[in-house]
Every structure is written in C-alpha cells, then in structure tokens.
Amino acid sequence: MTRAVRHGRLDEGVPSELPQELVSVLASGPGVRIERIVSRGHVTFADEWYDQAEDEFVLIVTGAARLEFEDFDLELRAGDWVDLPAHVRHRVAWTVADEDTVWLAVFRPASMH
Amino acid sequence: MTRAVRHGRLDEGVPSELPQELVSVLASGPGVRIERIVSRGHVTFADEWYDQAEDEFVLIVTGAARLEFEDFDLELRAGDWVDLPAHVRHRVAWTVADEDTVWLAVFRPASMH
C-alpha cells in the first residue's frame, strides 16, 4: 500500500480569535506525534505543571515564550529548540501577546538514557 | 534517573563553508531521530533517489527547495511542511544557493495506515 505525501503550511488554519491555545496534529506514527501549537499570550494555568510520560522536542518557529522549570526558566524566541525528557515538570509561564507563538512539538517514547 | 533539559539554536554551528549538506542530530529516542539539515545549493546526486524505510516529516524553517517525486514536484519555502511515507521515492532537485535552507526532519517508524 502506498500512502500519500501530505504537505501544508505551518501558518494555515489559525483562526483570528484564539480563546485557547490551538493544537493541531500534523503527522503521527507508532509512538510519535508531531503537533503544531499556536499560543497568543496563552500560558499554563496558575500552579499547573506538565508532567508528561513522553519525551518532547519543541522548536519555536515564530514568537517568544518563557518555559518555567522547578529550578530555572528558559526564555525562548524563534529559532530556539528545547528537548524535554519525560517527567521533567514544566509550564509555559509566558507567551508574547501581540503575535502568534508557533511551536512545532514532537512527542516520542521516553528514552532511558 | 532524571535526564537533563537540552536546548539550543537552530542556526548555531553552521560553518561558513559548506561543501556538503550538513546533518546534525538534535534529539533521538526509541525509533525516532530529529535532525537539523542545512543545504546551501546542495541537491541529491543526479539519478539518485531516496527510498527510506522510515516515515519522514520535514519542516522548511528557512530557505527554499524543490522536492522531486516520480509523478510530481513540490516547491517548498520557509513555513512549508511535508510528510513523506516510507518508500516514497524522492530527491532534492534544488535548494536556493545564496541562503541556507534549514530543514527540521523527524524520522519515525513507518506507519501501516
């Protein structure tokens, strides 16, 4: 069976109003999920933390954000990438309000090393 | 065991001379590999085709390229993404010569559907 080549633009289908962060799955496969996430000033709810079972790689394609960890913060801008091992608690503390922060996120099975 | 958060810039470590396409693994895990590929006018050798065992997702972060398939071509510019199923024969027919084309490539186990 031949599956088709799929393609698109990373900025397509973003509504003018964005009451919540927008998550779109672009591709997936066994254990893997590639998502476009669009934030427009959105942050993780106060006192909430992500504690994920998967490893996550993110590239900031446009915009700016700050990730908060238990021991440090990371200021991110377009062109920065971060690789987050599973169960490293983190939250999105800030995203720029007047432009879209577009994250390309790749979730994969947790690595042991 | 807690593994560390790793981060970097997508444009770092690109030499001023680039005799060949530059491939850097940014992250990996079971079955998955995330690479930065930098092309500067590089193309796939004449009459050579990629025929890969893995599915590959690519995002063009900067630059411009043309992917050639057996039945069609795809013109790509910054912000375009393509999802290439395993064994879909393709080649890089052109990349822009006067700027770097930066691809973020995610290789994952082939999907059956």
XYZ file of C-alpha atoms in Angstrom:
226
model
C 0.000 0.000 0.000
C 1.367 3.379 -0.934
C 0.397 6.188 1.352
C 0.233 9.713 0.017
C 2.668 12.547 0.543
C 0.943 15.173 2.686
C 2.003 18.782 2.920
C 0.860 22.143 4.175
C 1.860 25.480 5.590
C 2.610 25.869 9.234
C 0.587 29.093 9.447
C -2.579 27.829 7.806
C -5.906 27.424 9.575
C -5.200 29.712 12.511
C -8.458 31.487 13.446
C -8.486 35.235 14.020
C -9.839 34.681 17.533
C -7.926 32.267 19.689
C -9.599 31.864 23.085
C -7.398 28.879 23.846
C -4.075 27.548 22.667
C -4.585 25.758 19.333
C -3.198 22.228 18.950
C -3.174 20.530 15.520
C -1.677 17.113 14.846
C 0.303 17.343 11.591
C 1.583 13.776 11.479
C 1.785 10.717 13.677
C 3.007 7.166 13.729
C 3.781 4.367 16.156
C 4.562 6.170 19.421
C 5.162 9.518 17.741
C 3.032 12.643 17.350
C 4.011 15.846 15.577
C 1.925 18.841 16.546
C 1.661 22.485 15.677
C 0.782 24.500 18.751
C -0.222 28.152 18.429
C -0.180 30.382 21.513
C -1.264 34.027 21.604
C -0.498 35.175 25.086
C -1.678 31.837 26.485
C 0.097 30.310 29.457
C -0.306 27.196 31.557
C -2.914 27.690 34.269
C -1.510 29.034 37.529
C 0.086 26.328 39.680
C -0.426 23.744 36.951
C 2.564 21.781 35.678
C 3.085 19.434 32.794
C 4.413 16.051 33.911
C 4.493 14.015 30.727
C 5.056 10.333 30.083
C 6.723 11.080 26.745
C 9.847 12.931 25.708
C 9.016 16.163 23.887
C 11.102 18.163 21.450
C 9.882 21.670 20.641
C 11.054 24.253 18.137
C 9.859 27.833 18.454
C 9.133 28.768 14.852
C 7.727 32.254 15.474
C 7.045 34.363 18.544
C 8.514 34.227 22.027
C 7.840 32.331 25.225
C 9.182 31.524 28.655
C 9.259 27.977 29.972
C 9.389 27.567 33.709
C 11.011 24.562 35.361
C 11.320 23.792 39.026
C 14.877 25.153 39.194
C 15.175 27.578 36.299
C 13.449 29.432 33.482
C 14.159 29.351 29.744
C 13.482 32.401 27.596
C 12.710 31.270 24.068
C 12.458 33.062 20.745
C 12.083 31.980 17.126
C 14.819 29.510 16.216
C 15.260 28.096 19.721
C 14.660 24.400 20.355
C 14.277 22.520 23.635
C 14.303 18.804 24.335
C 12.241 17.908 27.391
C 12.709 14.465 28.898
C 9.596 12.745 30.198
C 8.562 13.747 33.722
C 10.581 16.946 33.811
C 7.951 19.215 35.303
C 7.472 22.412 33.353
C 4.912 25.057 32.494
C 4.519 27.809 29.944
C 4.937 30.917 32.084
C 4.569 33.495 29.298
C 3.972 33.852 25.578
C 4.040 37.120 23.677
C 0.546 38.604 23.375
C 0.683 40.560 20.127
C 1.934 37.848 17.788
C 1.445 34.112 17.414
C 3.976 31.833 19.043
C 4.115 28.761 16.841
C 5.664 25.658 18.393
C 6.495 22.561 16.423
C 6.286 19.798 19.026
C 7.411 16.198 18.583
C 6.311 13.698 21.216
C 8.165 10.396 21.284
C 8.501 7.397 23.600
C 10.549 8.195 26.680
C 14.207 7.346 26.370
C 16.016 5.568 29.172
C 19.388 7.221 28.586
C 17.165 8.934 36.818
C 16.459 12.458 35.685
C 17.795 13.411 32.304
C 18.627 17.000 31.580
C 16.718 19.520 29.542
C 18.749 20.283 26.427
C 18.326 23.350 24.271
C 19.988 25.289 21.502
C 19.508 27.495 18.493
C 18.652 26.029 15.154
C 21.191 28.242 13.367
C 24.163 27.506 15.584
C 27.268 25.645 14.469
C 26.850 26.136 10.737
C 30.302 26.554 9.175
C 30.961 29.382 6.709
C 32.000 26.831 4.082
C 29.594 24.018 3.429
C 30.999 21.630 0.842
C 28.273 19.104 1.648
C 24.845 19.198 3.198
C 25.184 19.358 6.994
C 23.232 16.873 9.115
C 23.082 17.272 12.910
C 21.045 15.048 15.217
C 19.316 17.288 17.757
C 17.438 14.600 19.660
C 16.583 10.937 19.402
C 14.754 8.173 21.155
C 13.382 4.710 20.517
C 12.773 4.618 16.773
C 12.853 8.402 16.411
C 15.509 10.832 15.213
C 15.203 14.604 14.977
C 17.732 16.215 12.680
C 18.668 19.661 11.518
C 19.728 19.562 7.879
C 21.376 22.596 6.287
C 21.560 22.844 2.492
C 23.248 25.636 0.561
C 22.525 24.903 -3.068
C 23.024 21.186 -2.431
C 20.873 18.656 -4.258
C 20.622 14.889 -4.365
C 23.139 13.413 -6.806
C 21.825 13.069 -10.350
C 19.672 9.969 -10.833
C 19.874 9.163 -7.131
C 16.645 8.719 -5.174
C 15.877 8.362 -1.500
C 13.924 5.188 -0.733
C 13.643 5.187 3.032
C 12.474 2.569 5.493
C 11.143 5.245 7.851
C 8.435 7.872 7.598
C 9.925 11.371 7.499
C 8.338 14.685 8.405
C 10.194 17.816 7.320
C 9.622 21.482 8.028
C 11.403 24.097 5.928
C 12.470 26.639 8.530
C 14.432 28.961 6.240
C 15.307 28.971 2.561
C 13.652 27.297 -0.399
C 13.829 23.917 -2.094
C 12.194 21.686 -4.651
C 11.437 18.047 -3.888
C 11.046 15.767 -6.870
C 8.860 12.679 -6.774
C 8.225 10.166 -9.516
C 4.962 11.842 -10.535
C 5.229 15.428 -9.371
C 7.403 18.147 -7.849
C 6.873 20.167 -4.686
C 8.173 23.721 -4.415
C 8.929 24.498 -0.791
C 9.650 27.680 1.107
C 10.007 28.641 4.759
C 6.927 27.539 6.682
C 6.085 24.584 4.443
C 5.990 21.069 5.873
C 5.879 17.720 4.107
C 5.166 14.257 5.463
C 6.887 11.544 3.445
C 5.730 7.967 3.939
C 8.432 5.314 3.901
C 9.458 4.116 0.447
C 8.022 7.077 -1.425
C 10.916 7.728 -3.753
C 12.049 11.333 -3.753
C 15.059 13.534 -4.298
C 16.076 17.093 -3.547
C 16.103 18.632 -7.024
C 17.042 22.174 -5.990
C 17.886 24.325 -2.993
C 18.490 28.061 -3.096
C 22.196 28.845 -3.467
C 22.564 32.197 -1.732
C 20.982 31.387 1.613
C 20.815 28.391 3.921
C 17.853 26.087 3.605
C 17.297 24.703 7.109
C 15.157 21.578 7.337
C 13.896 20.172 10.598
C 13.489 16.475 9.857
C 11.766 13.907 12.059
C 12.282 10.245 11.200
C 9.869 7.788 12.790
C 8.898 4.140 12.385
C 6.878 3.536 9.242
C 3.156 3.648 9.754
C 0.925 0.989 8.223
C -2.090 3.276 7.671
